[in-house]
PDB file of C-alpha atoms in Angstrom:
ATOM      1  CA  MET A1207      17.131   4.615   8.310  1.00  0.00           C
ATOM      2  CA  TRP A1208      20.301   5.726   6.541  1.00  0.00           C
ATOM      3  CA  VAL A1209      19.722   3.028   3.914  1.00  0.00           C
ATOM      4  CA  VAL A1210      16.197   4.410   3.447  1.00  0.00           C
ATOM      5  CA  TYR A1211      17.505   7.955   3.100  1.00  0.00           C
ATOM      6  CA  VAL A1212      20.137   6.954   0.526  1.00  0.00           C
ATOM      7  CA  THR A1213      17.849   4.766  -1.591  1.00  0.00           C
ATOM      8  CA  GLY A1214      15.050   7.322  -1.384  1.00  0.00           C
ATOM      9  CA  GLY A1215      17.439  10.057  -2.493  1.00  0.00           C
ATOM     10  CA  LEU A1216      18.620   7.954  -5.430  1.00  0.00           C
ATOM     11  CA  LEU A1217      15.023   7.301  -6.458  1.00  0.00           C
ATOM     12  CA  LEU A1218      14.283  11.038  -6.504  1.00  0.00           C
ATOM     13  CA  ILE A1219      16.914  11.602  -9.224  1.00  0.00           C
ATOM     14  CA  PRO A1220      15.129   9.710 -12.048  1.00  0.00           C
ATOM     15  CA  LEU A1221      11.744  10.952 -10.783  1.00  0.00           C
ATOM     16  CA  VAL A1222      12.805  14.583 -11.135  1.00  0.00           C
ATOM     17  CA  ILE A1223      14.340  13.897 -14.551  1.00  0.00           C
ATOM     18  CA  PHE A1224      11.275  12.057 -15.852  1.00  0.00           C
ATOM     19  CA  MET A1225       8.882  14.713 -14.519  1.00  0.00           C
ATOM     20  CA  THR A1226      10.705  17.781 -15.853  1.00  0.00           C
ATOM     21  CA  VAL A1227      13.157  17.093 -18.704  1.00  0.00           C
ATOM     22  CA  PRO A1228      10.589  15.682 -21.227  1.00  0.00           C
ATOM     23  CA  PHE A1229       8.649  18.973 -21.204  1.00  0.00           C
ATOM     24  CA  PHE A1230      11.804  20.919 -22.151  1.00  0.00           C
ATOM     25  CA  SER A1231      13.302  18.365 -24.565  1.00  0.00           C
ATOM     26  CA  GLY A1232      11.408  19.598 -27.603  1.00  0.00           C
ATOM     27  CA  ASP A1233      10.056  16.086 -28.229  1.00  0.00           C
ATOM     28  CA  TRP A1234       7.077  16.241 -25.859  1.00  0.00           C
ATOM     29  CA  SER A1235       3.727  16.502 -27.596  1.00  0.00           C
ATOM     30  CA  ALA A1236       0.147  16.263 -26.401  1.00  0.00           C
ATOM     31  CA  SER A1237      -0.578  14.285 -29.573  1.00  0.00           C
ATOM     32  CA  GLY A1238       0.992  11.299 -27.828  1.00  0.00           C
ATOM     33  CA  LEU A1239      -1.814  11.276 -25.274  1.00  0.00           C
ATOM     34  CA  HIS A1240      -5.037   9.483 -26.132  1.00  0.00           C
ATOM     35  CA  TRP A1241      -8.196   8.441 -24.336  1.00  0.00           C
ATOM     36  CA  ASN A1242      -8.503   4.753 -25.150  1.00  0.00           C
ATOM     37  CA  LEU A1243     -11.210   3.791 -22.667  1.00  0.00           C
ATOM     38  CA  HIS A1244     -14.702   3.618 -24.154  1.00  0.00           C
ATOM     39  CA  GLY A1245     -17.995   2.325 -22.800  1.00  0.00           C
ATOM     40  CA  ILE A1246     -18.470  -0.289 -20.106  1.00  0.00           C
ATOM     41  CA  GLY A1247     -15.488  -2.285 -21.367  1.00  0.00           C
ATOM     42  CA  GLY A1248     -13.204   0.715 -21.021  1.00  0.00           C
ATOM     43  CA  LEU A1249     -14.488   1.453 -17.521  1.00  0.00           C
ATOM     44  CA  ARG A1250     -13.852  -2.156 -16.483  1.00  0.00           C
ATOM     45  CA  GLU A1251     -10.331  -2.038 -17.910  1.00  0.00           C
ATOM     46  CA  ALA A1252      -9.607   1.171 -15.990  1.00  0.00           C
ATOM     47  CA  LEU A1253     -10.848  -0.359 -12.714  1.00  0.00           C
ATOM     48  CA  VAL A1254      -8.702  -3.449 -13.244  1.00  0.00           C
ATOM     49  CA  TRP A1255      -5.554  -1.399 -13.732  1.00  0.00           C
ATOM     50  CA  ILE A1256      -6.408   0.795 -10.758  1.00  0.00           C
ATOM     51  CA  TYR A1257      -6.574  -2.449  -8.756  1.00  0.00           C
ATOM     52  CA  ILE A1258      -3.024  -3.300  -9.845  1.00  0.00           C
ATOM     53  CA  MET A1259      -1.647   0.213  -9.302  1.00  0.00           C
ATOM     54  CA  ALA A1260      -3.087   0.375  -5.775  1.00  0.00           C
ATOM     55  CA  TRP A1261       0.046  -1.248  -4.328  1.00  0.00           C
ATOM     56  CA  THR A1262       1.909   2.004  -5.047  1.00  0.00           C
ATOM     57  CA  SER A1263      -0.788   4.705  -5.127  1.00  0.00           C
ATOM     58  CA  PHE A1264      -2.191   3.609  -1.742  1.00  0.00           C
ATOM     59  CA  GLY A1265       1.282   3.591  -0.214  1.00  0.00           C
ATOM     60  CA  VAL A1266       0.663   6.713   1.861  1.00  0.00           C
ATOM     61  CA  GLU A1267      -0.865   4.442   4.507  1.00  0.00           C
ATOM     62  CA  VAL A1268       2.707   3.698   5.592  1.00  0.00           C
ATOM     63  CA  CYS A1269       2.733   7.134   7.250  1.00  0.00           C
ATOM     64  CA  ALA A1270      -0.178   6.077   9.459  1.00  0.00           C
ATOM     65  CA  THR A1271       1.368   2.686  10.230  1.00  0.00           C
ATOM     66  CA  PHE A1272       4.392   4.275  11.866  1.00  0.00           C
ATOM     67  CA  ALA A1273       2.406   6.953  13.742  1.00  0.00           C
ATOM     68  CA  PRO A1274       3.233   5.468  17.196  1.00  0.00           C
ATOM     69  CA  GLU A1275       6.950   5.916  16.491  1.00  0.00           C
ATOM     70  CA  TYR A1276       6.858   9.644  15.671  1.00  0.00           C
ATOM     71  CA  LYS A1277       8.219  12.119  18.231  1.00  0.00           C
ATOM     72  CA  ASP A1278       4.954  14.089  18.247  1.00  0.00           C
ATOM     73  CA  THR A1279       2.300  11.544  17.286  1.00  0.00           C
ATOM     74  CA  VAL A1280      -0.484  13.983  16.414  1.00  0.00           C
ATOM     75  CA  LYS A1281       1.435  16.723  14.596  1.00  0.00           C
ATOM     76  CA  ASP A1282       3.948  14.443  12.889  1.00  0.00           C
ATOM     77  CA  THR A1283       1.246  12.025  11.685  1.00  0.00           C
ATOM     78  CA  SER A1284      -0.732  14.870  10.113  1.00  0.00           C
ATOM     79  CA  ARG A1285       2.378  16.297   8.484  1.00  0.00           C
ATOM     80  CA  ALA A1286       3.516  12.928   7.173  1.00  0.00           C
ATOM     81  CA  LEU A1287       0.113  12.070   5.700  1.00  0.00           C
ATOM     82  CA  ARG A1288      -0.299  15.496   4.128  1.00  0.00           C
ATOM     83  CA  ALA A1289       3.196  15.505   2.618  1.00  0.00           C
ATOM     84  CA  GLY A1290       2.861  11.899   1.417  1.00  0.00           C
ATOM     85  CA  VAL A1291      -0.487  12.542  -0.270  1.00  0.00           C
ATOM     86  CA  LEU A1292       0.711  15.696  -2.055  1.00  0.00           C
ATOM     87  CA  PHE A1293       3.943  14.031  -3.187  1.00  0.00           C
ATOM     88  CA  CYS A1294       2.196  10.920  -4.542  1.00  0.00           C
ATOM     89  CA  LEU A1295      -0.537  12.994  -6.187  1.00  0.00           C
ATOM     90  CA  GLY A1296       2.080  15.057  -8.008  1.00  0.00           C
ATOM     91  CA  VAL A1297       4.082  12.019  -9.137  1.00  0.00           C
ATOM     92  CA  PHE A1298       1.073  10.018 -10.342  1.00  0.00           C
ATOM     93  CA  ILE A1299      -0.267  12.970 -12.355  1.00  0.00           C
ATOM     94  CA  VAL A1300       2.875  14.531 -13.822  1.00  0.00           C
ATOM     95  CA  LEU A1301       5.006  11.415 -14.472  1.00  0.00           C
ATOM     96  CA  PRO A1302       2.548   9.606 -16.797  1.00  0.00           C
ATOM     97  CA  LEU A1303       1.831  12.828 -18.695  1.00  0.00           C
ATOM     98  CA  ALA A1304       5.528  13.583 -19.144  1.00  0.00           C
ATOM     99  CA  LEU A1305       6.619  10.122 -20.295  1.00  0.00           C
ATOM    100  CA  SER A1306       3.560   9.371 -22.439  1.00  0.00           C
ATOM    101  CA  GLY A1307       3.873  12.663 -24.269  1.00  0.00           C
ATOM    102  CA  TYR A1308       7.613  12.132 -24.745  1.00  0.00           C
ATOM    103  CA  LEU A1309       7.791   8.469 -25.750  1.00  0.00           C
ATOM    104  CA  GLY A1310       4.321   7.862 -27.117  1.00  0.00           C
ATOM    105  CA  GLU A1311       1.908   5.159 -26.069  1.00  0.00           C
ATOM    106  CA  GLU A1312       3.074   2.685 -28.702  1.00  0.00           C
ATOM    107  CA  ARG A1313       6.664   2.594 -27.439  1.00  0.00           C
ATOM    108  CA  ILE A1314       5.529   2.213 -23.838  1.00  0.00           C
ATOM    109  CA  GLY A1315       3.079  -0.530 -24.807  1.00  0.00           C
ATOM    110  CA  GLN A1316       5.811  -2.533 -26.546  1.00  0.00           C
ATOM    111  CA  ASP A1317       7.957  -2.628 -23.398  1.00  0.00           C
ATOM    112  CA  PRO A1318       5.746  -1.685 -20.424  1.00  0.00           C
ATOM    113  CA  THR A1319       8.070  -2.880 -17.655  1.00  0.00           C
ATOM    114  CA  THR A1320      11.549  -1.651 -18.683  1.00  0.00           C
ATOM    115  CA  PHE A1321      10.908   1.281 -21.029  1.00  0.00           C
ATOM    116  CA  TYR A1322      12.218   3.565 -18.252  1.00  0.00           C
ATOM    117  CA  VAL A1323      15.805   2.489 -18.956  1.00  0.00           C
ATOM    118  CA  GLY A1324      15.664   3.512 -22.612  1.00  0.00           C
ATOM    119  CA  ALA A1325      13.826   6.728 -21.777  1.00  0.00           C
ATOM    120  CA  PHE A1326      16.456   7.674 -19.199  1.00  0.00           C
ATOM    121  CA  GLN A1327      19.229   7.041 -21.714  1.00  0.00           C
ATOM    122  CA  ASP A1328      17.476   9.220 -24.300  1.00  0.00           C
ATOM    123  CA  LEU A1329      16.999  12.047 -21.831  1.00  0.00           C
ATOM    124  CA  VAL A1330      20.458  12.191 -20.246  1.00  0.00           C
ATOM    125  CA  GLY A1331      22.529  10.278 -22.791  1.00  0.00           C
ATOM    126  CA  GLY A1332      24.585   7.140 -22.166  1.00  0.00           C
ATOM    127  CA  ALA A1333      23.392   6.640 -18.613  1.00  0.00           C
ATOM    128  CA  ALA A1334      21.412   3.416 -18.888  1.00  0.00           C
ATOM    129  CA  ASP A1335      23.677   1.687 -16.361  1.00  0.00           C
ATOM    130  CA  LEU A1336      23.027   4.515 -13.919  1.00  0.00           C
ATOM    131  CA  MET A1337      19.301   4.016 -14.384  1.00  0.00           C
ATOM    132  CA  VAL A1338      19.707   0.340 -13.484  1.00  0.00           C
ATOM    133  CA  LEU A1339      21.381   1.473 -10.248  1.00  0.00           C
ATOM    134  CA  PHE A1340      18.412   3.704  -9.488  1.00  0.00           C
ATOM    135  CA  ILE A1341      15.989   0.837 -10.153  1.00  0.00           C
ATOM    136  CA  ILE A1342      17.928  -1.461  -7.813  1.00  0.00           C
ATOM    137  CA  ALA A1343      17.879   1.252  -5.132  1.00  0.00           C
ATOM    138  CA  SER A1344      14.129   1.701  -5.563  1.00  0.00           C
ATOM    139  CA  LEU A1345      13.533  -2.058  -5.286  1.00  0.00           C
ATOM    140  CA  LEU A1346      15.624  -2.168  -2.109  1.00  0.00           C
ATOM    141  CA  LEU A1347      13.611   0.750  -0.731  1.00  0.00           C
ATOM    142  CA  ILE A1348      10.334  -0.999  -1.570  1.00  0.00           C
ATOM    143  CA  MET A1349      11.531  -4.210   0.091  1.00  0.00           C
ATOM    144  CA  ILE A1350      12.627  -2.445   3.282  1.00  0.00           C
ATOM    145  CA  THR A1351       9.468  -0.335   3.467  1.00  0.00           C
ATOM    146  CA  GLY A1352       7.172  -3.278   2.762  1.00  0.00           C
ATOM    147  CA  LEU A1353       8.758  -5.532   5.377  1.00  0.00           C
ATOM    148  CA  ALA A1354       8.894  -2.761   7.977  1.00  0.00           C
ATOM    149  CA  ASP A1355       5.290  -1.752   7.294  1.00  0.00           C
ATOM    150  CA  GLY A1356       3.930  -5.300   7.305  1.00  0.00           C
ATOM    151  CA  SER A1357       5.817  -6.347  10.422  1.00  0.00           C
ATOM    152  CA  ARG A1358       4.761  -3.180  12.256  1.00  0.00           C
ATOM    153  CA  VAL A1359       1.110  -3.904  11.452  1.00  0.00           C
ATOM    154  CA  LEU A1360       1.457  -7.556  12.501  1.00  0.00           C
ATOM    155  CA  TYR A1361       3.105  -6.514  15.778  1.00  0.00           C
ATOM    156  CA  ALA A1362       0.278  -4.036  16.474  1.00  0.00           C
ATOM    157  CA  MET A1363      -2.299  -6.742  15.718  1.00  0.00           C
ATOM    158  CA  GLY A1364      -0.630  -9.017  18.243  1.00  0.00           C
ATOM    159  CA  GLN A1365      -0.686  -6.231  20.819  1.00  0.00           C
ATOM    160  CA  GLU A1366      -4.349  -5.383  20.211  1.00  0.00           C
ATOM    161  CA  GLY A1367      -5.663  -8.946  20.202  1.00  0.00           C
ATOM    162  CA  LEU A1368      -6.250  -9.303  16.450  1.00  0.00           C
ATOM    163  CA  THR A1369      -3.820 -12.184  15.946  1.00  0.00           C
ATOM    164  CA  ILE A1370      -1.817 -14.579  18.124  1.00  0.00           C
ATOM    165  CA  ARG A1371       0.081 -13.087  21.059  1.00  0.00           C
ATOM    166  CA  GLN A1372       3.433 -14.319  19.803  1.00  0.00           C
ATOM    167  CA  ALA A1373       3.357 -11.711  17.018  1.00  0.00           C
ATOM    168  CA  GLY A1374       3.099  -8.786  19.447  1.00  0.00           C
ATOM    169  CA  VAL A1375       6.567  -9.139  20.946  1.00  0.00           C
ATOM    170  CA  LEU A1376       9.655  -6.922  20.601  1.00  0.00           C
ATOM    171  CA  ASN A1377      13.218  -8.154  20.945  1.00  0.00           C
ATOM    172  CA  ARG A1378      15.759  -6.546  23.260  1.00  0.00           C
ATOM    173  CA  ARG A1379      16.527  -3.899  20.614  1.00  0.00           C
ATOM    174  CA  GLY A1380      12.876  -2.858  20.394  1.00  0.00           C
ATOM    175  CA  VAL A1381      12.352  -4.480  16.978  1.00  0.00           C
ATOM    176  CA  PRO A1382       9.364  -6.747  16.140  1.00  0.00           C
ATOM    177  CA  ALA A1383      11.721  -9.530  15.064  1.00  0.00           C
ATOM    178  CA  ARG A1384       9.079 -12.280  15.132  1.00  0.00           C
ATOM    179  CA  ALA A1385       6.711 -10.274  12.943  1.00  0.00           C
ATOM    180  CA  LEU A1386       9.593  -9.517  10.573  1.00  0.00           C
ATOM    181  CA  MET A1387      10.405 -13.213  10.311  1.00  0.00           C
ATOM    182  CA  VAL A1388       6.771 -14.073   9.542  1.00  0.00           C
ATOM    183  CA  ALA A1389       6.648 -11.392   6.833  1.00  0.00           C
ATOM    184  CA  LEU A1390       9.926 -12.676   5.383  1.00  0.00           C
ATOM    185  CA  VAL A1391       8.735 -16.288   5.255  1.00  0.00           C
ATOM    186  CA  ILE A1392       5.444 -15.302   3.627  1.00  0.00           C
ATOM    187  CA  ASN A1393       7.275 -13.258   0.992  1.00  0.00           C
ATOM    188  CA  VAL A1394       9.628 -16.120   0.186  1.00  0.00           C
ATOM    189  CA  LEU A1395       6.712 -18.553  -0.165  1.00  0.00           C
ATOM    190  CA  VAL A1396       4.871 -16.110  -2.428  1.00  0.00           C
ATOM    191  CA  LEU A1397       7.958 -15.788  -4.633  1.00  0.00           C
ATOM    192  CA  VAL A1398       8.266 -19.572  -4.870  1.00  0.00           C
ATOM    193  CA  PHE A1399       4.636 -20.189  -5.801  1.00  0.00           C
ATOM    194  CA  LEU A1400       3.847 -17.134  -7.932  1.00  0.00           C
ATOM    195  CA  LYS A1401       7.244 -16.291  -9.452  1.00  0.00           C
ATOM    196  CA  THR A1402       6.291 -13.186 -11.511  1.00  0.00           C
ATOM    197  CA  PRO A1403       6.146  -9.744  -9.834  1.00  0.00           C
ATOM    198  CA  LEU A1404       2.793  -8.722 -11.291  1.00  0.00           C
ATOM    199  CA  ALA A1405       1.196 -12.021 -10.238  1.00  0.00           C
ATOM    200  CA  ILE A1406       2.419 -11.276  -6.703  1.00  0.00           C
ATOM    201  CA  ILE A1407       0.880  -7.802  -6.863  1.00  0.00           C
ATOM    202  CA  VAL A1408      -2.451  -9.169  -8.098  1.00  0.00           C
ATOM    203  CA  THR A1409      -2.494 -11.680  -5.237  1.00  0.00           C
ATOM    204  CA  GLY A1410      -1.382  -9.355  -2.460  1.00  0.00           C
ATOM    205  CA  ASN A1411      -3.704  -6.538  -3.455  1.00  0.00           C
ATOM    206  CA  LEU A1412      -6.807  -8.548  -2.566  1.00  0.00           C
ATOM    207  CA  GLY A1413      -6.162  -8.261   1.158  1.00  0.00           C
ATOM    208  CA  TYR A1414      -4.433  -4.884   0.824  1.00  0.00           C
ATOM    209  CA  ILE A1415      -7.375  -3.165  -0.865  1.00  0.00           C
ATOM    210  CA  LEU A1416      -9.903  -4.948   1.363  1.00  0.00           C
ATOM    211  CA  THR A1417      -8.082  -3.486   4.371  1.00  0.00           C
ATOM    212  CA  HIS A1418      -8.538   0.014   2.968  1.00  0.00           C
ATOM    213  CA  VAL A1419     -12.256  -0.591   2.446  1.00  0.00           C
ATOM    214  CA  LEU A1420     -12.656  -1.740   6.045  1.00  0.00           C
ATOM    215  CA  ALA A1421     -10.511   1.051   7.510  1.00  0.00           C
ATOM    216  CA  ILE A1422     -12.241   3.870   5.634  1.00  0.00           C
ATOM    217  CA  SER A1423     -15.746   2.597   6.403  1.00  0.00           C
ATOM    218  CA  ALA A1424     -14.702   2.065  10.049  1.00  0.00           C
ATOM    219  CA  PHE A1425     -13.887   5.767  10.263  1.00  0.00           C
ATOM    220  CA  ALA A1426     -17.458   6.643   9.253  1.00  0.00           C
ATOM    221  CA  LEU A1427     -18.958   4.040  11.595  1.00  0.00           C
ATOM    222  CA  LEU A1428     -16.951   5.281  14.576  1.00  0.00           C
ATOM    223  CA  ARG A1429     -18.016   8.877  13.935  1.00  0.00           C
ATOM    224  CA  LYS A1430     -21.639   7.682  14.056  1.00  0.00           C
ATOM    225  CA  ASP A1431     -21.517   5.104  16.856  1.00  0.00           C
ATOM    226  CA  ARG A1432     -18.981   6.769  19.155  1.00  0.00           C
ATOM    227  CA  PRO A1433     -19.067  10.503  18.409  1.00  0.00           C
ATOM    228  CA  ASP A1434     -17.648  11.410  21.832  1.00  0.00           C
ATOM    229  CA  LEU A1435     -14.397   9.480  21.462  1.00  0.00           C
ATOM    230  CA  PRO A1436     -11.305  11.721  21.645  1.00  0.00           C
ATOM    231  CA  ARG A1437     -10.105  12.714  18.170  1.00  0.00           C
ATOM    232  CA  PRO A1438      -6.611  14.233  18.300  1.00  0.00           C
ATOM    233  CA  ILE A1439      -6.636  14.587  14.498  1.00  0.00           C
ATOM    234  CA  ARG A1440      -9.971  16.170  13.617  1.00  0.00           C
ATOM    235  CA  LEU A1441     -11.593  16.166  10.188  1.00  0.00           C
ATOM    236  CA  PRO A1442     -14.613  18.196   8.995  1.00  0.00           C
ATOM    237  CA  ASP A1443     -18.031  16.544   9.002  1.00  0.00           C
ATOM    238  CA  PHE A1444     -18.163  16.247   5.202  1.00  0.00           C
ATOM    239  CA  PHE A1445     -15.454  13.590   5.433  1.00  0.00           C
ATOM    240  CA  VAL A1446     -18.071  11.130   6.720  1.00  0.00           C
ATOM    241  CA  PRO A1447     -20.149  10.938   3.496  1.00  0.00           C
ATOM    242  CA  LEU A1448     -16.933  11.303   1.515  1.00  0.00           C
ATOM    243  CA  SER A1449     -15.491   8.237   3.251  1.00  0.00           C
ATOM    244  CA  TRP A1450     -18.574   6.186   2.342  1.00  0.00           C
ATOM    245  CA  GLY A1451     -18.185   7.206  -1.296  1.00  0.00           C
ATOM    246  CA  VAL A1452     -14.471   6.360  -1.304  1.00  0.00           C
ATOM    247  CA  ALA A1453     -15.106   3.006   0.399  1.00  0.00           C
ATOM    248  CA  ALA A1454     -17.773   2.137  -2.171  1.00  0.00           C
ATOM    249  CA  PHE A1455     -15.456   3.064  -5.044  1.00  0.00           C
ATOM    250  CA  ILE A1456     -12.532   1.051  -3.660  1.00  0.00           C
ATOM    251  CA  ALA A1457     -14.848  -1.919  -3.030  1.00  0.00           C
ATOM    252  CA  THR A1458     -15.875  -1.753  -6.703  1.00  0.00           C
ATOM    253  CA  VAL A1459     -12.208  -1.681  -7.715  1.00  0.00           C
ATOM    254  CA  LEU A1460     -11.606  -4.702  -5.480  1.00  0.00           C
ATOM    255  CA  VAL A1461     -14.379  -6.816  -7.004  1.00  0.00           C
ATOM    256  CA  VAL A1462     -13.747  -5.854 -10.630  1.00  0.00           C
ATOM    257  CA  GLY A1463      -9.951  -5.942 -10.345  1.00  0.00           C
ATOM    258  CA  ALA A1464      -9.723  -9.262  -8.541  1.00  0.00           C
ATOM    259  CA  THR A1465     -11.775 -10.938 -11.271  1.00  0.00           C
ATOM    260  CA  GLY A1466     -10.343  -9.119 -14.293  1.00  0.00           C
ATOM    261  CA  PHE A1467      -7.940 -11.891 -15.286  1.00  0.00           C
ATOM    262  CA  SER A1468      -8.665 -11.652 -19.004  1.00  0.00           C
ATOM    263  CA  ILE A1469      -7.598  -7.990 -19.126  1.00  0.00           C
ATOM    264  CA  THR A1470      -4.285  -8.096 -17.273  1.00  0.00           C
ATOM    265  CA  ARG A1471      -3.194 -11.677 -18.056  1.00  0.00           C
ATOM    266  CA  TYR A1472      -1.137 -11.438 -14.860  1.00  0.00           C
ATOM    267  CA  GLY A1473      -3.357 -13.525 -12.644  1.00  0.00           C
ATOM    268  CA  GLY A1474      -6.030 -16.165 -12.507  1.00  0.00           C
ATOM    269  CA  TYR A1475      -8.003 -18.334 -10.162  1.00  0.00           C
ATOM    270  CA  LYS A1476      -4.764 -19.699  -8.676  1.00  0.00           C
ATOM    271  CA  GLU A1477      -3.713 -16.228  -7.500  1.00  0.00           C
ATOM    272  CA  LEU A1478      -7.214 -15.470  -6.242  1.00  0.00           C
ATOM    273  CA  ALA A1479      -7.300 -18.751  -4.288  1.00  0.00           C
ATOM    274  CA  ILE A1480      -3.903 -18.071  -2.676  1.00  0.00           C
ATOM    275  CA  ALA A1481      -5.005 -14.580  -1.637  1.00  0.00           C
ATOM    276  CA  ALA A1482      -8.250 -15.937  -0.168  1.00  0.00           C
ATOM    277  CA  ALA A1483      -6.320 -18.656   1.683  1.00  0.00           C
ATOM    278  CA  VAL A1484      -4.022 -16.078   3.298  1.00  0.00           C
ATOM    279  CA  LEU A1485      -7.054 -14.089   4.477  1.00  0.00           C
ATOM    280  CA  LEU A1486      -8.651 -17.279   5.817  1.00  0.00           C
ATOM    281  CA  VAL A1487      -5.504 -18.081   7.811  1.00  0.00           C
ATOM    282  CA  ALA A1488      -5.622 -14.578   9.298  1.00  0.00           C
ATOM    283  CA  VAL A1489      -9.225 -15.135  10.408  1.00  0.00           C
ATOM    284  CA  LEU A1490      -8.345 -18.521  11.917  1.00  0.00           C
ATOM    285  CA  LEU A1491      -5.485 -16.951  13.871  1.00  0.00           C
ATOM    286  CA  TRP A1492      -7.868 -14.303  15.201  1.00  0.00           C
ATOM    287  CA  LEU A1493     -10.325 -17.012  16.287  1.00  0.00           C
ATOM    288  CA  TYR A1494      -7.506 -18.896  18.029  1.00  0.00           C
ATOM    289  CA  ARG A1495      -6.468 -15.750  19.864  1.00  0.00           C
ATOM    290  CA  HIS A1496     -10.064 -14.934  20.800  1.00  0.00           C
ATOM    291  CA  ARG A1497     -11.244 -18.405  21.823  1.00  0.00           C
ATOM    292  CA  VAL A1498      -8.061 -20.014  23.164  1.00  0.00           C
ATOM    293  CA  GLN A1499      -5.449 -17.456  24.186  1.00  0.00           C
ATOM    294  CA  ASP A1500      -7.895 -14.844  25.499  1.00  0.00           C
ATOM    295  CA  LYS A1501     -10.403 -17.442  26.741  1.00  0.00           C
ATOM    296  CA  ASN A1502     -13.398 -15.891  24.996  1.00  0.00           C
ATOM    297  CA  THR A1503     -12.799 -12.369  26.289  1.00  0.00           C
ATOM    298  CA  THR A1504     -13.305  -9.586  23.746  1.00  0.00           C
ATOM    299  CA  PRO A1505      -9.823  -8.349  22.710  1.00  0.00           C
ATOM    300  CA  SER A1506     -10.842  -4.688  22.822  1.00  0.00           C
ATOM    301  CA  GLU A1507     -12.350  -4.949  26.299  1.00  0.00           C
ATOM    302  CA  PRO A1508     -10.255  -6.039  29.304  1.00  0.00           C
ATOM    303  CA  PRO A1509     -11.779  -8.565  31.724  1.00  0.00           C
ATOM    304  CA  ALA A1510     -13.938  -7.106  34.468  1.00  0.00           C
ATOM    305  CA  PRO A1511     -11.971  -6.451  37.687  1.00  0.00           C
ATOM    306  CA  ALA A1512     -12.488  -8.819  40.618  1.00  0.00           C
ATOM    307  CA  PRO A1513     -14.875  -7.518  43.312  1.00  0.00           C
ATOM    308  CA  GLU A1514     -13.242  -5.887  46.299  1.00  0.00           C
ATOM    309  CA  PRO A1515     -13.426  -7.945  49.525  1.00  0.00           C
ATOM    310  CA  THR A1516     -16.025  -6.779  52.008  1.00  0.00           C
ATOM    311  CA  ALA A1517     -15.198  -5.990  55.590  1.00  0.00           C
TER     312      ALA A1517
END
């Protein structure tokens, strides 16, 4: 956790600089902002890039993943989700406006992956090496968070009967070491076969975004099918139709983004096939758990108790 605190603190430094200093530099101008999306083609391009950006903008789900580990599950989960949403909303609105108005779209388009280093040097002067340190810290933070999040989910799936039992085991320190090892191996294999970061994002987002579609629609279905279930965190009724709208929108992003190879040039049928294969393996593991390990009992329902002996 101390590593997370330190790397997260380091990441906040360039974020604050990028979100504030450009507006006071004298070089920020709204003339650097343009609407370049027109017609059906522009809408498709926007959906494709939303598909790619989902790996960061949907990251608030991490707060829900670790809900069982909070001191006060109900209050702390609500606070974490609320704070995470507001923070991400502010960053994803202000940061693009600040940097695009300061640098201009042309400069960003010429170097879309590392323009931050030059921008940081322009803003604070002679600190490009420091910016590299911040980038390394942010990558370390992403790696730790991703592995912890993924392994926590895999452990919970093993506990709840959604994958093989071996995944739902903690070591003597209370850490899901087996799930961590599985996540590590999968990440290494993905790096070997896909190589480029954006190709990895395109591949991983297929299952990631599909999970959001299923989770959000499940919320609406549970409110309809089981309205009397206890709800420690209560939401107003209008969230039900809202969830259907959000699920439909994200499903559209999933379909358009996963097939928008010609726009991004960061993926293709190879990446789509790998993503589909990973999802297929997950389904096969669930079937094995359901049909072999649980002997055809429904994971969510425990076996019926044996009848009491009669006198």
